[in-house]
């Protein structure tokens, strides 16, 4: 208690130092906790489910297809019953958005799932009202707490009827009776549900007949394996089941790769298409961990610097205590008590600021950050920060201060620490980290600018995409009305949009290996997106354009095999004659498009096919190009036509350039993180440099006074005090460059198309660090240099 009272009095005696120290520590600890807690939250997804380590999602990918889907073939579920290693298997359909009716109210609803009893058991769904066994009955549905509160309020929803108009690929599904309420989806799970719907009844045929007997990947399949079972062995058994099935010989790809993906890794490591919930970027999580500890390190280096400088000024006091009998541990304990008080205050203030700033953090970084105070990570991380602070200071006092100096040296302030490079080394470490973070910020922004502005091979500006959910109406009438609007220049239809997961087309019947990405569209879609044709065999007099347009990448592969388009057509017809089937390959080739980036710059351009026709299933997404400078007027015109043709239906739309930018969401978040925490690192470094400059100028007060008496000018004194800091920044720059270059090179490996590592990135970061250091130091140096030399000498 005595040490505690003394420590509090001493800290309050120098309030400026206390506030400066706490401020620097709060910034660092708050930054560390935000990133570290966010990473801990992301890594704990699905860990609340019993046996989570034995649950796997099954993937089935056609041979040669570079992209994997989270959804898989329905036959996978059929195979589970013949594999003894499978303890439990569930197959379900997820509809991200559907149209439902409650009474006279029709609206869009997200996250609808058709599930079985195994889903309820495997993922531990809990009922709040009703018995979940009733999902085994035909045409029943359970709703979430949020859904019940929003649409039924205080009324009991049990017995109410929900009509499903559209969901995923299905229409007019029918009426379902609400049989209960389930608890909201656990927040840290890789999927979310609002409606859990029975697979029996209206959907029974789809699950029992369609999914197992067609080469469609509409459903999600999950296995819970016996403890110790090998997922690789299970995958081989699924493949063996496929090889024996008659479905393999049906039209479409014959060879599939089956694999089991651990559920624990889905949220962070899965890059599959059709994920149930938006996943985080693996590389971002790794960088978040690094950045969180780097910022904490900068903060602790600054805190250590300030504390050491303060201890050196108190060397007489500590020496006096040592001379009257205080042992080394007693001195260390007194100093550590002061450090502990500062750390606890800083952590308390940090947690308070985090709670207040939570909405701002989520908005700024576009992340889902939340502090779960019931989880031990909060307490372990704060204890680790305190322990680290105390350890660093204790080592300094014991090793660098007390053990290397006699009591007389300390009292006379002749301790050899004043001539050591420890303070300078800590400062160099801080500046090195700041340069690495700053150069990383420049590089990430340069790469994002590169991928967003590189030629894509199609038009993305002024393109509005409408999601057409009501396919019962002929969209051709709607598009004709749109074309009459003066602001609209082109309208095209497609089953997908650029970046949306495609279908796959086996290339075996064209004589080459692999699969191509396939998009259903009409010819106007190519004109709307300004896809350039380098070979055009389209009949200009035809009423309807039908056929296949392939990209140049695939065309070159086919020409290497067949030599000419005539030879390719002949080979294609011979394959069709042998098979006796009217498959995709029987459709005529009508053009070759310039290569374009259908997906993001993370992936190389591969084989691609447009299958053109005017069938209604092309009308899922309407692409509308507006004239330059008429965006607002164009949107008003589109909404007017929409409301006339689709009354009482909400218009769901997006802009193509914004959708493409979302492909780089992970990089955008990283850019914001780096910018914010580089700024924080700079701020902390300014505090540290300023304090160190003040300390050095105070240590050299007598020297400055003598030089001024002997005629030294202010500029000469400023140069004398600043030159050491320039040297330290130069050393930091030399250390930072190889670290930053290596880190950035590794990050750029995530892109198939990337910018260059320009020299100016490092030079600009170094100049910025030097400028900040000189401005900060010059302020303190100028104050010391302009002091009256008589006062300086008298002070000494």
PDB file of C-alpha atoms in Angstrom, residues 30 34 347-363 369-371 373:
ATOM      1  CA  UNK A  30      -6.900   0.294 -28.452  1.00  0.00           C
ATOM      2  CA  UNK A  34      -9.569  -3.862 -32.062  1.00  0.00           C
ATOM      3  CA  UNK A 347      -6.392  -0.464 -20.790  1.00  0.00           C
ATOM      4  CA  UNK A 348      -9.514   0.800 -19.019  1.00  0.00           C
ATOM      5  CA  UNK A 349      -9.650   3.918 -21.184  1.00  0.00           C
ATOM      6  CA  UNK A 350      -8.969   1.801 -24.309  1.00  0.00           C
ATOM      7  CA  UNK A 351     -11.895  -0.552 -23.620  1.00  0.00           C
ATOM      8  CA  UNK A 352     -14.167   2.418 -22.950  1.00  0.00           C
ATOM      9  CA  UNK A 353     -13.152   4.095 -26.217  1.00  0.00           C
ATOM     10  CA  UNK A 354     -13.608   0.832 -28.137  1.00  0.00           C
ATOM     11  CA  UNK A 355     -17.146   0.453 -26.829  1.00  0.00           C
ATOM     12  CA  UNK A 356     -18.039   4.035 -27.744  1.00  0.00           C
ATOM     13  CA  UNK A 357     -16.333   3.846 -31.150  1.00  0.00           C
ATOM     14  CA  UNK A 358     -17.721   0.408 -32.097  1.00  0.00           C
ATOM     15  CA  UNK A 359     -20.174   1.675 -34.780  1.00  0.00           C
ATOM     16  CA  UNK A 360     -17.521   3.994 -36.221  1.00  0.00           C
ATOM     17  CA  UNK A 361     -14.981   1.141 -36.371  1.00  0.00           C
ATOM     18  CA  UNK A 362     -17.410  -1.073 -38.286  1.00  0.00           C
ATOM     19  CA  UNK A 363     -18.291   1.699 -40.719  1.00  0.00           C
ATOM     20  CA  UNK A 369     -16.435  -5.987 -35.070  1.00  0.00           C
ATOM     21  CA  UNK A 370     -17.953  -6.742 -31.703  1.00  0.00           C
ATOM     22  CA  UNK A 371     -16.538  -7.279 -28.217  1.00  0.00           C
ATOM     23  CA  UNK A 373     -16.953  -9.743 -22.859  1.00  0.00           C
TER      24      UNK A 373
END
